[in-house]
Amino acid sequence: MTIFPVEKIRADFPILKEKIRNKSLVYLDNAASCQKPQQVIDSIVHCYSHEYANVHRGVHTLSVRATDRYEGAREKVKDFINAQSTKEIIFVRGATEAINLIAQTFGKANIKAGDEILITAMEHHSNIVPWQMLCKETGAVLKVAPIDLQGELIFSEFEKLISDKTKLVSVVHMSNALGTINPVKKIIAAAKEKNIPVLLDGAQAIPHMSVDVQALDCDFYVFSGHKLYAPSGIGVLYGKQALLEAMPPYQGGGDMIRKVTFAETEYNTLPYKFEAGTPNIADVIGMGAAIDYLNEIGMDNIAAYEAELLDYATEKARQIKGLRIIGDNNNKGAILSFVLDKIHPHDIGTMLDSLGIAVRAGHHCAMPVMDFFAVPATARASFAMYNTKEEIDVLIAGIEDLIKIFG
Amino acid sequence: MFDDLRDLYQEVIFDHNRNPRNFRVMEDADRKVEGFNPLCGDRLTLFLKMDGDKIIDASFQGSGCAISTASVSLMTEIVKGKTEAEAEDLFRQFHEMTTGKEDKIDLEAIGKLAVLAGVREYPARVKCATLAWHTLDAALKNEQEAISTE
Ligand SMILES: Cc1ncc(COP(=O)(O)O)c(C=O)c1O
């Protein structure tokens, strides 16, 4: 195998040169949001400097140029996740908005009192609350498949919860609180036996592995740009064309219509039917640049390198007395969630920050996961392709020192 | 190591975190209020024994970070023997101290609580220090429902 060009990659991320409290930044909060390469930053500057106008509306040159770039990014997203058509790629604000969109359109049209929606016990709040809201409105019931103490889905229990009443299975591809990667192929196969559509929350998975929505055969796949080295405020809803065609629109307004009179309105075709109003043009173009950047490195190479980082960090963490990994299993992406005996995660977070190390301390928008493991919060180091083993050494040394100080 | 943090994590704070004072359930409490910081998961239950408008005993249960544990531990010590009005005044001063208006603080009254002044420089941690006092405030106002700093 060729050597992963981590130093070359690091040089592309200007923020990695930043000093934090006079120390070199060790950025290990990538699961919350990751940093942007110069190529993405430049693409946004270039957009506003040379190719910005509203899209889909003007006959003038700049508008055509902006539209080409915007639709070009949609093409890149389509190829990146191997969707069949750009009609299946809807731009939204992020994973959260995508899930809410599905709940409010697909959900309201297809889910009725007594029906069931099946999720898992490791979901992010954004894949819990929209369904609770829908259940409250419709009288449907939210079912939750349990996880075990290693932080893995108990698949046999999941299977038992699939019933004739299940109208949607919505599960996280990779958990942000634990790092666990769900057996999505098995999940989808089990749901397909009963013709139940499956939504995958890919917010965490997408920067860590290559995703092929056709091979997966999922019905919906959602993710946010900001965790994919792309700008914040932009995300993607992938949906199979037939499902999207059948769904009522989400918001009404410009762009999503074909013809409006006061008597009635004819909706636009896909994907515009779901993109009411002026979209986030520059950030979509930025996401296109992020995808170009990732394609050049190769998602499989990234996955292999990050697996090495995670193994290294896990091995070292296991040797620290009093450290407990939350989500200790062998099907994980590059996330190390942990607690320390008698030291609260917030103290860990502040202490590590003073060494220039950015980790997340908290419930990670997954309070039910915290309850399950009976911890108020965890500290979480989450790795990206620009992190190094040396940075993990800094983290581990920091943890060892703070344990000494707390005594 | 951690030199920058000396102002935040003073030895007194480690001491109160390791050995919190008044850490017990009070069976005959007159006031019992829960405080919760949803962002951190800090949770505490504060118990007060009153004699008229005087706090004659204070204790707590719960779990939180070193800052919040030390803060509530120190608070239960200092409010014992204080009237409601005196305790409210301490709350006001503590609030000033942790949110940055130093000139309005009576250092003598605030005593040991001054070790928590360092949180001023850590906006993300101010709530850890003030949870105890918001909970006390609710207890003094006799609010029964759980209070939250969010
Ligand atoms: C697994 C998972 N799902 C959904 C989300 C929500 O993403 P966003 O806040 O970008 O909408 C996140 C973000 O933390 C996540 O980790």
Coordinates of C-alpha atoms and ligand atoms in Angstrom, one line a residue:
Chain A
M1 CA 0.0 0.0 0.0
T2 CA 1.2 3.5 -0.7
I3 CA 1.8 5.8 2.2
F4 CA -1.1 8.1 3.1
P5 CA 0.0 11.7 2.3
V6 CA -1.1 13.1 5.6
E7 CA 1.5 15.9 5.7
K8 CA 0.5 17.1 2.2
I9 CA -3.1 17.0 3.4
R10 CA -2.4 18.9 6.6
A11 CA -0.7 21.7 4.5
D12 CA -4.0 22.2 2.7
F13 CA -5.8 23.1 6.0
P14 CA -4.8 26.6 7.1
I15 CA -6.5 26.4 10.5
L16 CA -4.2 23.5 11.5
K17 CA -1.4 26.1 11.8
E18 CA -3.4 28.0 14.4
K19 CA -2.0 28.3 17.9
I20 CA -4.5 27.6 20.7
R21 CA -3.5 29.0 24.1
N22 CA 0.1 29.1 22.7
K23 CA 0.1 25.5 21.8
S24 CA -0.2 23.8 18.4
L25 CA -3.8 23.0 17.7
V26 CA -4.7 19.3 18.0
Y27 CA -8.1 19.2 16.5
L28 CA -10.0 16.1 17.6
D29 CA -13.6 17.4 17.4
N30 CA -14.2 16.3 13.8
A31 CA -17.4 14.5 14.5
A32 CA -18.9 17.8 15.6
S33 CA -17.6 19.6 12.5
C34 CA -14.4 19.3 10.6
Q35 CA -12.0 21.8 9.1
K36 CA -11.9 23.1 5.5
P37 CA -9.1 22.8 3.0
Q38 CA -7.8 25.8 1.1
Q39 CA -9.4 24.4 -2.0
V40 CA -12.9 24.6 -0.5
I41 CA -12.2 28.1 0.9
D42 CA -10.9 29.2 -2.4
S43 CA -13.9 27.9 -4.3
I44 CA -16.2 30.0 -2.2
V45 CA -14.0 33.1 -2.7
H46 CA -13.9 32.4 -6.4
C47 CA -17.7 32.0 -6.5
Y48 CA -18.3 35.3 -4.9
S49 CA -15.5 37.0 -6.9
H50 CA -16.3 35.6 -10.4
E51 CA -19.4 33.5 -10.7
Y52 CA -22.0 34.7 -8.3
A53 CA -25.6 35.5 -9.2
N54 CA -28.9 33.9 -8.5
V55 CA -29.5 30.4 -10.1
H56 CA -32.1 29.1 -12.4
R57 CA -33.5 32.6 -13.0
G58 CA -31.5 34.8 -15.3
V59 CA -30.7 34.8 -18.9
H60 CA -27.6 36.8 -18.2
T61 CA -24.1 35.3 -18.3
L62 CA -23.4 35.4 -14.6
S63 CA -26.6 33.6 -13.7
V64 CA -25.9 31.0 -16.3
R65 CA -22.4 30.6 -14.9
A66 CA -23.6 30.3 -11.3
T67 CA -26.3 27.8 -12.3
D68 CA -23.7 25.7 -14.2
R69 CA -21.5 25.6 -11.1
Y70 CA -24.4 24.9 -8.8
E71 CA -25.8 22.1 -10.9
G72 CA -22.2 20.8 -11.5
A73 CA -21.9 20.3 -7.7
R74 CA -25.2 18.3 -7.7
E75 CA -23.6 16.1 -10.4
K76 CA -20.5 15.6 -8.1
V77 CA -22.7 14.7 -5.2
K78 CA -24.6 12.2 -7.3
D79 CA -21.4 10.5 -8.4
F80 CA -19.9 10.7 -4.9
I81 CA -22.7 8.5 -3.4
N82 CA -23.5 6.8 -6.7
A83 CA -27.1 7.9 -7.0
Q84 CA -28.9 7.1 -10.3
S85 CA -29.8 10.6 -11.2
T86 CA -29.3 14.2 -10.1
K87 CA -33.1 14.3 -9.6
E88 CA -32.4 12.3 -6.5
I89 CA -30.1 14.9 -4.9
I90 CA -31.9 17.5 -2.9
F91 CA -29.9 20.3 -1.3
V92 CA -30.9 21.1 2.2
R93 CA -29.3 22.8 5.2
G94 CA -28.0 19.6 6.7
A95 CA -28.9 16.2 8.0
T96 CA -31.3 17.7 10.5
E97 CA -33.3 19.5 7.9
A98 CA -33.2 16.4 5.6
I99 CA -34.8 14.2 8.3
N100 CA -37.4 16.8 9.1
L101 CA -38.2 17.1 5.5
I102 CA -38.8 13.4 5.2
A103 CA -40.9 13.3 8.4
Q104 CA -43.1 16.2 7.2
T105 CA -43.6 15.0 3.6
F106 CA -43.1 11.3 3.3
G107 CA -44.1 10.8 6.9
K108 CA -47.3 12.8 6.9
A109 CA -48.3 11.2 3.6
N110 CA -47.6 7.6 4.6
I111 CA -47.7 7.2 8.3
K112 CA -51.0 7.0 10.2
A113 CA -52.3 6.3 13.7
G114 CA -51.1 3.0 14.9
D115 CA -48.3 2.7 12.4
E116 CA -44.7 2.3 13.6
I117 CA -41.4 4.0 12.9
L118 CA -38.4 2.0 13.9
I119 CA -35.1 3.6 15.0
T120 CA -32.2 2.4 17.2
A121 CA -31.1 3.3 20.7
M122 CA -28.0 5.0 19.4
E123 CA -29.6 7.8 17.3
H124 CA -28.7 11.4 17.3
H125 CA -31.5 13.7 18.6
S126 CA -32.1 14.7 15.0
N127 CA -33.2 11.2 14.2
I128 CA -35.4 10.9 17.3
V129 CA -37.2 14.2 17.7
P130 CA -38.7 14.7 14.2
W131 CA -40.2 11.2 14.6
Q132 CA -41.6 12.0 18.0
M133 CA -43.1 15.1 16.6
L134 CA -44.7 13.1 13.7
C135 CA -45.9 10.5 16.1
K136 CA -47.6 13.2 18.3
E137 CA -49.3 14.6 15.2
T138 CA -50.4 11.3 13.7
G139 CA -50.7 8.9 16.6
A140 CA -48.0 6.7 15.1
V141 CA -45.7 4.8 17.5
L142 CA -41.9 5.2 17.7
K143 CA -40.1 1.8 18.3
V144 CA -36.5 1.7 19.5
A145 CA -34.2 -1.3 18.9
P146 CA -31.8 -1.8 21.8
I147 CA -28.0 -1.8 21.8
D148 CA -25.6 -3.8 23.9
L149 CA -22.9 -2.8 26.4
Q150 CA -20.3 -2.7 23.6
G151 CA -22.5 -0.1 21.9
E152 CA -23.7 -2.3 19.0
L153 CA -27.2 -2.8 17.8
I154 CA -28.7 -6.1 19.0
F155 CA -29.8 -7.2 15.6
S156 CA -32.0 -10.0 16.7
E157 CA -34.1 -7.5 18.7
F158 CA -34.1 -5.2 15.8
E159 CA -35.5 -7.9 13.6
K160 CA -38.2 -8.7 16.1
L161 CA -39.4 -5.1 16.1
I162 CA -40.0 -5.1 12.4
S163 CA -43.7 -5.7 12.0
D164 CA -46.6 -5.2 9.5
K165 CA -47.2 -1.9 11.2
T166 CA -43.6 -0.6 10.5
K167 CA -43.8 2.1 7.9
L168 CA -40.2 3.4 8.0
V169 CA -36.9 2.2 9.4
S170 CA -34.6 5.1 10.2
V171 CA -31.2 4.3 11.5
V172 CA -27.8 6.0 11.9
H173 CA -25.1 4.6 9.6
M174 CA -22.3 5.5 12.0
S175 CA -23.0 6.7 15.6
N176 CA -21.6 10.1 16.6
A177 CA -21.6 9.2 20.3
L178 CA -20.0 5.8 20.0
G179 CA -18.4 5.5 16.6
T180 CA -20.3 2.3 16.0
I181 CA -21.0 1.5 12.3
N182 CA -24.4 -0.3 12.0
P183 CA -24.8 -3.4 9.9
V184 CA -26.8 -1.4 7.4
K185 CA -26.8 -4.0 4.7
K186 CA -28.5 -6.5 7.0
I187 CA -30.8 -3.8 8.3
I188 CA -31.9 -2.9 4.8
A189 CA -32.3 -6.5 3.7
A190 CA -34.5 -7.2 6.8
A191 CA -36.7 -4.2 6.0
K192 CA -36.9 -5.0 2.3
E193 CA -38.4 -8.4 3.1
K194 CA -41.5 -6.4 4.3
N195 CA -41.1 -3.7 1.7
I196 CA -40.4 -1.1 4.4
P197 CA -38.4 2.0 3.3
V198 CA -35.1 2.7 5.0
L199 CA -33.6 6.0 5.8
L200 CA -29.9 6.1 6.7
D201 CA -28.5 9.0 8.7
G202 CA -25.1 9.3 7.1
A203 CA -24.0 12.5 8.9
Q204 CA -21.0 10.7 10.5
A205 CA -20.4 7.9 8.0
I206 CA -20.0 10.1 4.9
P207 CA -16.5 11.5 5.6
H208 CA -15.1 8.2 6.7
M209 CA -16.0 5.6 4.0
S210 CA -17.2 5.4 0.4
V211 CA -21.0 5.3 0.3
D212 CA -22.9 3.7 -2.6
V213 CA -26.6 4.3 -2.2
Q214 CA -27.5 1.9 -5.0
A215 CA -25.4 -0.9 -3.6
L216 CA -26.9 -0.3 -0.2
D217 CA -30.3 -0.1 -1.7
C218 CA -31.4 2.4 0.9
D219 CA -34.4 4.6 0.2
F220 CA -33.1 7.8 1.8
Y221 CA -29.6 8.8 2.7
V222 CA -28.9 12.2 4.5
F223 CA -25.8 14.0 5.4
S224 CA -24.3 17.5 6.3
G225 CA -21.6 19.2 4.3
H226 CA -19.8 20.6 7.3
K227 CA -18.7 17.1 8.5
L228 CA -17.4 16.4 5.0
Y229 CA -14.8 19.2 4.8
A230 CA -17.4 21.3 3.1
P231 CA -19.0 24.6 4.3
S232 CA -21.6 24.7 7.1
G233 CA -25.2 25.4 6.2
I234 CA -25.4 22.9 3.4
G235 CA -26.4 19.2 3.3
V236 CA -27.9 16.5 1.1
L237 CA -31.0 14.5 1.0
Y238 CA -30.8 11.6 -1.3
G239 CA -34.1 9.8 -2.0
K240 CA -35.0 7.2 -4.6
Q241 CA -36.7 9.0 -7.4
A242 CA -40.0 7.1 -7.3
L243 CA -40.4 7.9 -3.6
L244 CA -39.5 11.6 -4.1
E245 CA -42.0 11.8 -7.0
A246 CA -44.8 10.5 -4.8
M247 CA -44.0 12.8 -1.8
P248 CA -45.8 16.1 -1.4
P249 CA -43.5 19.2 -1.4
Y250 CA -41.9 20.5 1.8
Q251 CA -41.9 24.3 1.6
G252 CA -43.7 26.4 -0.9
G253 CA -42.1 29.3 -2.8
G254 CA -40.0 30.2 -5.7
D255 CA -38.1 27.6 -7.7
M256 CA -40.3 24.7 -6.5
I257 CA -43.1 25.7 -8.8
R258 CA -43.7 25.3 -12.5
K259 CA -46.8 27.5 -12.8
V260 CA -48.7 29.6 -10.3
T261 CA -52.1 31.2 -10.6
F262 CA -54.3 32.2 -7.7
A263 CA -56.5 29.2 -8.4
E264 CA -53.7 26.6 -8.3
T265 CA -50.1 25.8 -8.5
E266 CA -48.2 23.2 -10.5
Y267 CA -45.1 22.0 -8.7
N268 CA -41.7 21.8 -10.4
T269 CA -40.0 18.5 -11.2
L270 CA -37.3 16.9 -9.1
P271 CA -35.1 17.9 -7.5
Y272 CA -36.4 21.5 -7.5
K273 CA -39.8 20.5 -6.1
F274 CA -38.0 20.3 -2.7
E275 CA -35.8 23.4 -3.1
A276 CA -38.0 26.3 -2.5
G277 CA -36.4 29.8 -2.5
T278 CA -32.9 30.9 -3.4
P279 CA -30.6 28.1 -2.3
N280 CA -27.2 28.3 -0.5
I281 CA -25.4 28.7 -3.8
A282 CA -21.8 29.4 -2.7
D283 CA -21.8 26.6 -0.1
V284 CA -23.1 24.1 -2.6
I285 CA -20.3 25.0 -4.9
G286 CA -18.0 24.7 -1.9
M287 CA -19.3 21.2 -1.3
G288 CA -18.5 20.3 -4.9
A289 CA -14.9 21.4 -4.2
A290 CA -14.8 19.3 -1.1
I291 CA -15.9 16.3 -3.1
D292 CA -13.2 16.9 -5.7
Y293 CA -10.7 17.1 -3.0
L294 CA -11.8 13.8 -1.3
N295 CA -11.9 12.0 -4.7
E296 CA -8.4 12.9 -5.3
I297 CA -7.3 11.3 -2.1
G298 CA -9.8 8.4 -2.4
M299 CA -12.3 7.5 0.2
D300 CA -11.0 4.0 0.6
N301 CA -7.5 5.3 1.4
I302 CA -9.0 7.7 3.9
A303 CA -10.9 4.8 5.5
A304 CA -7.8 2.7 5.7
Y305 CA -5.7 5.5 7.2
E306 CA -8.3 6.4 9.8
A307 CA -8.8 2.8 10.8
E308 CA -5.1 2.8 11.6
L309 CA -5.5 6.0 13.7
L310 CA -8.4 4.5 15.6
D311 CA -6.6 1.3 16.3
Y312 CA -3.6 3.2 17.6
A313 CA -5.7 5.4 19.8
T314 CA -7.8 2.6 21.1
E315 CA -4.8 0.5 22.0
K316 CA -3.2 3.4 23.9
A317 CA -6.4 4.4 25.6
R318 CA -7.0 0.8 26.9
Q319 CA -3.7 1.0 28.7
I320 CA -4.8 4.0 30.8
K321 CA -6.0 3.0 34.2
G322 CA -9.5 4.3 35.0
L323 CA -10.3 5.0 31.4
R324 CA -13.4 3.4 30.1
I325 CA -14.2 3.4 26.3
I326 CA -17.9 4.0 25.7
G327 CA -18.7 2.0 22.6
D328 CA -15.8 -0.6 22.6
N329 CA -16.4 -2.8 19.6
N330 CA -14.8 -3.8 16.4
N331 CA -17.2 -2.2 13.9
K332 CA -16.3 1.4 14.4
G333 CA -15.4 4.6 12.6
A334 CA -12.7 7.0 13.9
I335 CA -14.3 8.0 17.2
L336 CA -13.0 7.4 20.7
S337 CA -15.7 8.2 23.3
F338 CA -14.5 7.7 26.9
V339 CA -15.0 8.5 30.5
L340 CA -12.4 8.6 33.3
D341 CA -13.0 7.4 36.9
K342 CA -14.0 10.4 39.1
I343 CA -13.2 13.0 36.5
H344 CA -16.1 14.7 34.8
P345 CA -15.9 15.0 31.0
H346 CA -16.1 18.8 31.2
D347 CA -13.0 18.9 33.3
I348 CA -11.3 16.7 30.8
G349 CA -12.4 19.0 28.0
T350 CA -11.1 22.2 29.7
M351 CA -7.9 20.5 30.8
L352 CA -7.1 19.2 27.3
D353 CA -8.1 22.6 25.8
S354 CA -5.4 24.2 27.8
L355 CA -2.9 21.9 25.9
G356 CA -4.4 23.0 22.6
I357 CA -6.4 19.7 22.2
A358 CA -10.0 20.2 21.0
V359 CA -12.3 17.3 22.1
R360 CA -16.0 17.4 22.7
A361 CA -17.3 16.9 26.2
G362 CA -21.0 16.4 26.6
H363 CA -23.9 14.2 25.6
H364 CA -23.2 14.6 21.9
C365 CA -26.9 15.1 21.2
A366 CA -27.5 11.5 22.2
M367 CA -28.9 11.7 25.7
P368 CA -30.5 8.3 25.5
V369 CA -27.1 6.8 24.8
M370 CA -25.7 8.5 27.9
D371 CA -28.6 7.2 30.0
F372 CA -28.0 3.7 28.7
F373 CA -24.3 3.7 29.7
A374 CA -25.3 5.5 33.0
V375 CA -22.9 8.4 32.4
P376 CA -23.8 12.1 32.4
A377 CA -21.6 12.8 29.5
T378 CA -18.5 11.5 27.7
A379 CA -15.3 13.0 26.4
R380 CA -15.0 12.3 22.7
A381 CA -11.9 12.4 20.5
S382 CA -13.0 12.1 16.8
F383 CA -10.4 11.8 14.1
A384 CA -10.2 13.0 10.5
M385 CA -7.9 12.2 7.7
Y386 CA -5.6 15.1 8.7
N387 CA -4.9 13.8 12.2
T388 CA -1.7 11.9 13.0
K389 CA -0.4 9.4 15.5
E390 CA 1.8 12.1 17.0
E391 CA -1.4 14.0 17.8
I392 CA -2.8 10.9 19.4
D393 CA 0.4 10.7 21.5
V394 CA -0.3 14.3 22.7
L395 CA -3.8 13.4 23.6
I396 CA -2.8 10.3 25.5
A397 CA -0.1 12.2 27.4
G398 CA -2.6 14.9 28.2
I399 CA -5.1 12.4 29.6
E400 CA -2.4 10.7 31.7
D401 CA -1.3 14.1 33.1
L402 CA -4.7 15.3 34.0
I403 CA -5.4 12.0 35.8
K404 CA -2.3 12.8 37.9
I405 CA -3.5 16.3 38.7
F406 CA -6.9 15.2 39.8
G407 CA -5.2 12.5 41.9
Chain B
M1 CA 1.5 21.1 32.3
F2 CA -1.8 22.8 32.8
D3 CA 0.0 26.0 34.0
D4 CA -2.7 28.1 32.3
L5 CA -5.3 26.5 34.3
R6 CA -4.1 27.4 37.8
D7 CA -6.6 30.3 38.1
L8 CA -9.5 28.0 37.2
Y9 CA -8.5 24.8 39.0
Q10 CA -7.2 26.0 42.4
E11 CA -6.2 23.5 45.0
V12 CA -9.4 24.4 47.0
I13 CA -11.5 23.3 44.1
F14 CA -9.7 19.9 43.8
D15 CA -10.1 19.5 47.6
H16 CA -13.9 20.2 47.5
N17 CA -14.2 18.0 44.4
R18 CA -12.5 15.1 46.2
N19 CA -14.2 15.6 49.5
P20 CA -17.4 17.6 49.0
R21 CA -18.8 19.1 52.2
N22 CA -22.4 18.6 53.3
F23 CA -22.8 15.8 50.7
R24 CA -25.8 14.0 52.2
V25 CA -29.5 13.6 51.9
M26 CA -31.4 15.7 54.5
E27 CA -34.4 13.8 55.6
D28 CA -36.1 16.7 57.5
A29 CA -35.3 19.4 54.9
D30 CA -37.8 22.3 54.6
R31 CA -36.8 23.0 51.0
K32 CA -35.6 20.5 48.4
V33 CA -34.9 21.6 44.8
E34 CA -33.2 20.0 41.9
G35 CA -30.8 21.7 39.6
F36 CA -29.9 20.4 36.2
N37 CA -27.5 21.7 33.5
P38 CA -28.6 19.8 30.4
L39 CA -25.6 20.8 28.4
C40 CA -23.2 19.0 30.8
G41 CA -25.5 16.6 32.5
D42 CA -24.7 18.2 35.9
R43 CA -27.4 17.3 38.3
L44 CA -27.8 18.2 41.9
T45 CA -30.4 18.2 44.6
L46 CA -30.2 20.9 47.2
F47 CA -31.6 20.6 50.7
L48 CA -32.3 23.5 53.1
K49 CA -33.4 23.5 56.7
M50 CA -34.9 26.9 57.6
D51 CA -35.6 28.6 60.9
G52 CA -37.9 31.5 59.9
D53 CA -35.9 33.3 57.2
K54 CA -32.6 31.9 58.4
I55 CA -30.9 28.9 56.7
I56 CA -29.7 26.7 59.5
D57 CA -28.5 23.8 57.4
A58 CA -27.7 23.1 53.8
S59 CA -26.7 19.9 52.0
F60 CA -26.7 18.4 48.6
Q61 CA -26.5 15.3 46.5
G62 CA -25.7 14.8 42.8
S63 CA -22.9 14.6 40.3
G64 CA -21.1 17.1 38.3
C65 CA -17.8 18.4 37.2
A66 CA -15.1 19.6 39.6
I67 CA -16.2 23.2 39.2
S68 CA -19.9 22.6 39.8
T69 CA -19.2 20.2 42.7
A70 CA -16.8 22.6 44.4
S71 CA -19.2 25.4 43.9
V72 CA -22.1 23.7 45.5
S73 CA -19.9 22.4 48.3
L74 CA -18.6 25.8 49.1
M75 CA -22.0 27.3 48.8
T76 CA -23.5 24.9 51.4
E77 CA -20.8 25.9 53.8
I78 CA -21.1 29.7 53.4
V79 CA -24.9 30.0 53.4
K80 CA -25.3 28.2 56.7
G81 CA -26.5 30.8 59.3
K82 CA -27.3 33.4 56.6
T83 CA -30.7 35.0 56.2
E84 CA -32.6 34.6 52.9
A85 CA -31.7 38.3 52.1
E86 CA -28.0 37.7 52.9
A87 CA -27.9 34.6 50.8
E88 CA -29.6 36.4 47.9
D89 CA -27.0 39.1 48.2
L90 CA -24.2 36.5 48.0
F91 CA -25.8 35.1 44.9
R92 CA -25.8 38.5 43.3
Q93 CA -22.2 39.0 44.2
F94 CA -21.2 35.5 43.0
H95 CA -22.9 36.3 39.7
E96 CA -21.0 39.5 39.3
M97 CA -17.8 37.8 40.2
T98 CA -18.2 35.0 37.6
T99 CA -19.6 37.1 34.8
G100 CA -17.0 39.8 35.0
K101 CA -17.9 42.9 37.0
E102 CA -15.3 42.8 39.6
D103 CA -15.7 46.2 41.1
K104 CA -19.1 45.4 42.6
I105 CA -17.8 42.5 44.8
D106 CA -17.4 42.7 48.5
L107 CA -14.4 40.4 48.9
E108 CA -14.9 40.0 52.6
A109 CA -18.5 38.7 52.2
I110 CA -17.6 36.4 49.4
G111 CA -14.7 34.8 51.3
K112 CA -13.6 31.5 50.0
L113 CA -16.0 31.7 47.0
A114 CA -13.4 33.9 45.4
V115 CA -11.5 30.7 44.3
L116 CA -14.2 30.4 41.6
A117 CA -13.5 33.8 40.1
G118 CA -11.4 32.1 37.5
V119 CA -14.4 30.8 35.5
R120 CA -14.8 34.3 34.3
E121 CA -12.2 33.5 31.7
Y122 CA -14.0 30.3 30.6
P123 CA -17.4 31.3 29.3
A124 CA -18.2 27.6 28.6
R125 CA -17.8 26.9 32.3
V126 CA -19.6 29.7 34.0
K127 CA -22.8 27.7 34.1
C128 CA -21.0 24.9 36.0
A129 CA -20.2 27.4 38.8
T130 CA -23.6 29.1 38.9
L131 CA -25.8 26.0 38.8
A132 CA -25.6 25.7 42.6
W133 CA -26.6 29.3 43.1
H134 CA -29.5 29.2 40.7
T135 CA -30.7 26.2 42.5
L136 CA -30.4 28.0 45.9
D137 CA -32.3 30.9 44.4
A138 CA -35.1 28.6 43.4
A139 CA -35.1 27.0 46.8
L140 CA -35.3 30.4 48.6
K141 CA -38.2 31.4 46.3
N142 CA -39.7 28.1 47.2
E143 CA -40.0 27.0 43.6
Q144 CA -40.7 23.3 43.7
E145 CA -40.1 22.3 40.1
A146 CA -36.6 21.3 38.9
I147 CA -34.6 24.3 37.7
S148 CA -32.3 24.3 34.7
T149 CA -29.6 26.6 33.7
E150 CA -30.6 26.4 30.0
Ligands
LIG1 C1 -25.3 11.0 13.5 C2 -25.7 12.4 13.3 N1 -26.9 12.7 12.7 C3 -27.3 13.9 12.5 C4 -26.6 15.0 12.9 C5 -27.1 16.4 12.6 O1 -26.4 17.1 11.7 P1 -26.6 18.6 11.5 O2 -26.5 19.3 12.9 O3 -25.4 19.0 10.6 O4 -27.9 18.8 10.9 C6 -25.3 14.8 13.5 C7 -24.5 16.0 13.9 O5 -23.9 16.0 14.9 C8 -24.9 13.5 13.7 O6 -23.7 13.3 14.2

